[in-house]
XYZ file of N, CA and C in Angstrom:
213
model
N -15.892 14.665 29.805
C -17.410 14.550 29.449
C -17.356 13.706 28.103
N -18.032 12.735 27.943
C -18.074 11.959 26.648
C -19.155 12.499 25.799
N -18.973 12.474 24.594
C -19.844 12.984 23.628
C -20.591 11.674 23.039
N -22.007 11.905 23.212
C -22.902 10.676 22.839
C -23.507 10.890 21.572
N -23.242 9.729 20.608
C -23.772 9.956 19.430
C -25.006 8.972 19.017
N -25.803 9.273 18.422
C -26.946 8.300 17.877
C -26.658 7.386 16.954
N -27.175 6.290 16.826
C -26.928 5.474 15.834
C -27.000 6.079 14.433
N -27.987 6.833 14.139
C -28.032 7.541 12.661
C -26.843 8.387 12.571
N -26.237 9.083 13.752
C -25.062 9.932 13.591
C -23.954 9.013 13.098
N -23.981 7.967 13.821
C -22.644 7.107 13.621
C -22.847 6.585 12.147
N -23.938 6.026 11.851
C -24.109 5.618 10.430
C -23.750 6.692 9.416
N -24.346 8.056 9.697
C -23.978 9.146 8.710
C -22.517 9.433 8.684
N -21.574 9.418 9.609
C -20.463 9.526 9.883
C -19.678 8.355 9.204
N -20.109 7.121 9.336
C -19.475 5.816 8.651
C -19.601 6.047 7.169
N -20.828 6.566 6.772
C -21.027 6.572 5.334
C -20.154 7.779 4.701
N -20.164 8.957 5.383
C -19.318 9.892 4.796
C -17.875 9.466 4.848
N -17.434 8.625 5.877
C -15.822 8.115 5.764
C -15.676 7.213 4.692
N -16.554 6.448 4.397
C -16.409 5.439 3.284
C -16.428 6.275 2.014
N -17.402 7.221 1.848
C -17.500 8.175 0.677
C -16.036 8.896 0.497
N -15.596 9.185 1.506
C -14.274 10.130 1.366
C -13.140 8.793 1.070
N -13.165 7.835 1.632
C -11.959 6.936 1.389
C -12.014 6.548 -0.185
N -13.284 6.273 -0.624
C -13.474 5.866 -2.005
C -13.003 7.026 -2.960
N -13.243 8.277 -2.543
C -13.003 9.305 -3.452
C -11.493 9.522 -3.367
N -10.841 9.251 -2.142
C -9.132 9.377 -2.176
C -8.708 8.431 -3.186
N -9.167 7.123 -3.068
C -8.854 6.142 -3.951
C -8.911 6.683 -5.383
N -10.103 6.871 -5.743
C -10.245 7.484 -7.281
C -9.256 8.501 -7.576
N -9.094 9.586 -6.573
C -8.316 10.672 -6.868
C -6.669 10.360 -7.017
N -6.102 9.228 -6.167
C -5.080 8.672 -6.090
C -4.809 7.932 -7.509
N -5.737 7.244 -7.955
C -5.651 6.593 -9.369
C -5.533 7.695 -10.341
N -6.268 8.604 -10.336
C -6.011 9.752 -11.414
C -4.767 10.489 -11.357
N -4.172 10.705 -10.032
C -2.800 11.401 -9.901
C -1.881 10.424 -10.714
N -1.911 9.162 -10.411
C -0.943 8.071 -11.060
C -0.951 8.262 -12.588
N -2.259 8.313 -13.050
C -2.376 8.339 -14.328
C -1.967 9.901 -15.065
N -2.055 10.777 -14.311
C -1.566 12.062 -14.863
C -0.132 11.951 -14.907
N 0.429 11.564 -13.929
C 2.040 11.372 -13.880
C 2.547 10.475 -15.086
N 1.865 9.320 -15.213
C 2.246 8.437 -16.524
C 2.007 9.436 -17.752
N 0.889 10.079 -17.695
C 0.878 10.929 -18.924
C 1.824 11.985 -19.128
N 2.078 12.484 -18.081
C 3.197 13.597 -18.042
C 4.441 13.118 -18.415
N 5.012 11.948 -17.890
C 6.071 11.354 -18.243
C 6.278 11.000 -19.732
N 5.152 10.437 -20.111
C 5.021 9.899 -21.702
C 5.303 11.543 -22.426
N 4.496 12.575 -22.225
C 4.523 13.739 -22.778
C 6.174 14.217 -22.782
N 6.675 14.138 -21.561
C 8.046 14.481 -21.498
C 9.007 13.917 -22.591
N 8.672 12.444 -22.528
C 9.660 11.913 -23.327
C 9.415 12.220 -24.871
N 8.087 12.323 -25.268
C 7.859 12.772 -26.550
C 8.510 14.219 -26.957
N 8.513 14.956 -26.107
C 8.915 16.250 -26.232
C 10.688 16.243 -26.396
N 11.091 15.511 -25.606
C 12.629 15.021 -25.764
C 12.836 14.504 -27.143
N 12.138 13.747 -27.565
C 12.187 13.021 -28.854
C 12.234 14.106 -30.091
N 11.233 14.877 -29.740
C 11.042 15.997 -30.897
C 12.138 17.087 -30.855
N 12.505 17.517 -29.738
C 13.678 18.393 -29.615
C 15.104 17.654 -30.329
N 15.206 16.448 -29.833
C 16.373 15.801 -30.541
C 16.122 15.878 -31.987
N 14.976 15.293 -32.590
C 14.699 15.356 -34.069
C 15.117 16.835 -34.678
N 14.374 17.728 -34.073
C 14.696 19.203 -34.505
C 16.097 19.604 -34.529
N 16.829 19.268 -33.655
C 18.324 19.571 -33.444
C 19.036 18.813 -34.591
N 18.695 17.516 -34.818
C 19.310 16.731 -35.895
C 18.957 17.316 -37.265
N 17.847 17.851 -37.572
C 17.457 18.194 -38.965
C 18.095 19.674 -38.751
N 18.290 20.433 -37.748
C 18.893 21.680 -37.894
C 20.198 21.718 -38.233
N 21.007 20.720 -37.603
C 22.453 20.514 -37.882
C 22.667 19.922 -39.276
N 21.798 19.224 -39.952
C 21.989 18.728 -41.313
C 21.637 20.000 -42.321
N 20.598 20.823 -42.035
C 20.511 22.138 -42.739
C 21.580 23.263 -42.802
N 22.117 23.216 -41.438
C 23.090 24.299 -41.403
C 24.435 23.722 -42.261
N 24.794 22.354 -42.102
C 25.774 21.992 -42.862
C 25.654 22.183 -44.377
N 24.432 21.905 -44.710
C 24.041 21.818 -46.239
C 24.209 23.450 -46.743
N 23.583 24.210 -46.006
C 23.611 25.715 -46.280
C 25.185 26.140 -46.214
N 25.906 25.976 -45.174
C 27.318 26.228 -45.155
C 28.038 25.662 -46.298
N 27.749 24.532 -46.665
C 28.491 23.864 -47.732
C 28.108 24.606 -49.114
N 26.938 25.058 -49.294
C 26.554 25.900 -50.298
C 27.279 27.191 -50.302
N 27.363 27.572 -49.154
C 28.064 29.156 -49.063
C 29.428 28.718 -49.354
N 30.053 27.944 -48.935
C 31.406 27.712 -49.208
C 31.705 27.219 -50.761
N 30.727 26.600 -51.276
C 31.209 26.385 -52.913
C 30.811 27.657 -53.609
N 30.098 28.707 -52.954
C 29.698 29.970 -53.756
C 30.940 30.907 -53.792
N 31.817 30.568 -52.728
C 33.152 31.354 -52.631
C 34.189 30.751 -53.195
């Protein structure tokens, strides 16, 4: 048994399909942009951690040097 659709129904479905396709494209672009933002944030965090570790090493060496000089 075939399902008969009126021209209005076909037009409505076609419009909904087009709207859905456009929305999928928009969301895909947003996902790609979010991924780029996340990757940039990850890189920034890694740089900050590396800087913190470097500064921490310098401060520990300085403090241990002062401690050794005091004894």
